[in-house]
mmCIF file of C-alpha atoms and ligand atoms in Angstrom:
data_model
loop_
_atom_site.group_PDB
_atom_site.id
_atom_site.type_symbol
_atom_site.label_atom_id
_atom_site.label_comp_id
_atom_site.label_asym_id
_atom_site.label_seq_id
_atom_site.Cartn_x
_atom_site.Cartn_y
_atom_site.Cartn_z
ATOM 1 C CA MET M 26 -102.238 -13.893 46.579
ATOM 2 C CA PHE M 27 -101.799 -16.618 43.987
ATOM 3 C CA ARG M 28 -100.408 -14.061 41.540
ATOM 4 C CA THR M 29 -97.849 -12.864 44.075
ATOM 5 C CA LEU M 30 -96.850 -16.438 44.794
ATOM 6 C CA MET M 31 -96.369 -17.192 41.079
ATOM 7 C CA ILE M 32 -94.199 -14.124 40.571
ATOM 8 C CA THR M 33 -92.054 -15.181 43.507
ATOM 9 C CA VAL M 34 -91.683 -18.706 42.137
ATOM 10 C CA LEU M 35 -90.787 -17.429 38.648
ATOM 11 C CA SER M 36 -88.225 -15.023 40.102
ATOM 12 C CA LEU M 37 -86.559 -17.846 41.977
ATOM 13 C CA VAL M 38 -86.374 -19.918 38.767
ATOM 14 C CA VAL M 39 -84.728 -17.028 36.900
ATOM 15 C CA ILE M 40 -82.236 -16.446 39.705
ATOM 16 C CA GLY M 41 -81.461 -20.163 39.801
ATOM 17 C CA GLU M 42 -80.675 -20.264 36.079
ATOM 18 C CA ALA M 43 -78.413 -17.253 36.270
ATOM 19 C CA GLY M 44 -76.310 -18.932 38.933
ATOM 20 C CA ALA M 45 -75.678 -17.878 42.473
ATOM 21 C CA PRO M 46 -73.500 -14.787 43.046
ATOM 22 C CA TRP M 47 -70.868 -16.791 44.926
ATOM 23 C CA GLU M 48 -70.503 -19.102 41.895
ATOM 24 C CA LEU M 49 -69.884 -16.140 39.611
ATOM 25 C CA ALA M 50 -67.244 -14.800 41.988
ATOM 26 C CA THR M 51 -65.158 -17.987 41.942
ATOM 27 C CA ALA M 52 -65.427 -18.816 38.205
ATOM 28 C CA SER M 53 -62.255 -17.748 36.419
ATOM 29 C CA PRO M 54 -62.791 -15.663 33.278
ATOM 30 C CA PRO M 55 -61.722 -17.110 29.894
ATOM 31 C CA ARG M 56 -58.065 -16.570 29.059
ATOM 32 C CA LEU M 57 -56.268 -15.963 25.785
ATOM 33 C CA HIS M 58 -53.191 -18.131 25.210
ATOM 34 C CA LEU M 59 -50.555 -17.124 22.675
ATOM 35 C CA ILE M 60 -48.650 -19.800 20.743
ATOM 36 C CA GLU M 61 -45.860 -18.481 18.549
ATOM 37 C CA ILE M 62 -44.632 -20.366 15.520
ATOM 38 C CA GLN M 63 -40.944 -19.613 15.289
ATOM 39 C CA ALA M 64 -37.921 -21.440 13.891
ATOM 40 C CA PHE M 65 -40.192 -24.282 12.723
ATOM 41 C CA ARG M 66 -41.560 -24.932 16.200
ATOM 42 C CA PHE M 67 -44.782 -24.267 18.109
ATOM 43 C CA MET M 68 -43.864 -22.381 21.273
ATOM 44 C CA PRO M 69 -44.903 -23.434 23.760
ATOM 45 C CA GLN M 70 -45.321 -26.931 22.424
ATOM 46 C CA GLN M 71 -47.713 -27.870 25.241
ATOM 47 C CA THR M 72 -50.381 -25.446 26.420
ATOM 48 C CA ILE M 73 -52.642 -26.042 29.421
ATOM 49 C CA VAL M 74 -55.995 -24.370 28.953
ATOM 50 C CA ALA M 75 -59.483 -24.392 30.448
ATOM 51 C CA PRO M 76 -62.719 -24.936 28.527
ATOM 52 C CA GLY M 77 -63.840 -21.540 27.270
ATOM 53 C CA ASP M 78 -60.285 -20.250 26.749
ATOM 54 C CA ARG M 79 -59.094 -18.972 23.378
ATOM 55 C CA ILE M 80 -55.810 -19.920 21.736
ATOM 56 C CA ARG M 81 -54.090 -17.653 19.236
ATOM 57 C CA TRP M 82 -51.352 -18.958 16.946
ATOM 58 C CA VAL M 83 -49.055 -16.390 15.339
ATOM 59 C CA ASN M 84 -46.583 -17.238 12.601
ATOM 60 C CA ARG M 85 -43.274 -15.432 13.235
ATOM 61 C CA ASP M 86 -41.446 -17.334 10.482
ATOM 62 C CA ILE M 87 -41.058 -16.079 6.925
ATOM 63 C CA VAL M 88 -42.450 -19.321 5.492
ATOM 64 C CA PRO M 89 -46.082 -20.435 5.763
ATOM 65 C CA HIS M 90 -47.146 -23.078 8.267
ATOM 66 C CA THR M 91 -50.437 -24.769 9.033
ATOM 67 C CA VAL M 92 -52.227 -25.366 12.306
ATOM 68 C CA THR M 93 -53.911 -28.688 11.605
ATOM 69 C CA ALA M 94 -55.798 -30.646 14.243
ATOM 70 C CA GLU M 95 -55.338 -34.382 14.436
ATOM 71 C CA GLY M 96 -58.807 -35.865 14.094
ATOM 72 C CA GLY M 97 -60.207 -32.774 12.383
ATOM 73 C CA VAL M 98 -61.366 -30.942 15.506
ATOM 74 C CA TRP M 99 -60.928 -27.722 13.502
ATOM 75 C CA LEU M 100 -60.347 -27.050 9.819
ATOM 76 C CA PRO M 101 -56.668 -26.711 8.842
ATOM 77 C CA ARG M 102 -55.430 -23.119 8.723
ATOM 78 C CA ILE M 103 -52.544 -21.875 6.628
ATOM 79 C CA LEU M 104 -50.701 -19.009 8.288
ATOM 80 C CA SER M 105 -48.347 -16.894 6.211
ATOM 81 C CA GLU M 106 -45.689 -14.682 7.773
ATOM 82 C CA GLY M 107 -47.203 -12.517 10.496
ATOM 83 C CA GLU M 108 -50.676 -14.021 10.266
ATOM 84 C CA SER M 109 -52.602 -15.304 13.259
ATOM 85 C CA TRP M 110 -55.639 -17.438 13.960
ATOM 86 C CA GLU M 111 -57.755 -18.112 17.037
ATOM 87 C CA PHE M 112 -59.608 -21.159 18.264
ATOM 88 C CA ALA M 113 -61.912 -21.395 21.280
ATOM 89 C CA VAL M 114 -61.684 -24.594 23.291
ATOM 90 C CA GLU M 115 -65.213 -25.636 24.211
ATOM 91 C CA ALA M 116 -64.646 -28.918 26.016
ATOM 92 C CA GLY M 117 -61.980 -30.564 28.095
ATOM 93 C CA GLY M 118 -59.649 -33.003 26.412
ATOM 94 C CA PHE M 119 -56.377 -33.453 24.559
ATOM 95 C CA TYR M 120 -55.994 -31.608 21.258
ATOM 96 C CA ALA M 121 -52.969 -32.596 19.195
ATOM 97 C CA TYR M 122 -52.021 -30.523 16.159
ATOM 98 C CA PHE M 123 -49.221 -30.287 13.620
ATOM 99 C CA CYS M 124 -48.014 -28.455 10.522
ATOM 100 C CA GLU M 125 -48.889 -30.176 7.254
ATOM 101 C CA PHE M 126 -45.911 -28.613 5.457
ATOM 102 C CA HIS M 127 -43.446 -29.697 8.153
ATOM 103 C CA PRO M 128 -44.935 -32.777 9.896
ATOM 104 C CA HIS M 129 -42.163 -32.816 12.517
ATOM 105 C CA MET M 130 -43.783 -29.641 13.912
ATOM 106 C CA LYS M 131 -46.174 -30.844 16.599
ATOM 107 C CA GLY M 132 -47.998 -29.293 19.527
ATOM 108 C CA TRP M 133 -50.902 -30.013 21.808
ATOM 109 C CA LEU M 134 -53.485 -28.400 24.023
ATOM 110 C CA GLU M 135 -54.571 -29.941 27.288
ATOM 111 C CA ALA M 136 -57.960 -28.613 28.346
ATOM 112 C CA HIS M 137 -59.290 -29.256 31.840
HETATM 113 CU CU1 LIG Q 11 -44.670 -25.622 9.025
#
């Protein structure tokens, strides 16, 4: 009897940690956002994302650019023509970034 009770209690703990089925049904899956670097601009300049989403920058220009985070949230990346790089947003917040070669090139992510 005690053994049966313990198994039941443990099962309920496992189910509780996995989350209820109705929670899984309403949670939106992570999205991939594309930001193109073209004509010395980040397009779009502002991107609204959710924590867990991935962002991919692609350089469509023939000159290299960087994707550098203000505050060092990620390490600067140099993207040559046609190259891309992805970053996963883990927490909500405001992420400003720019190109070190062309500091007038600015963009930001808003995660919430
Ligand atoms: Cu640049």
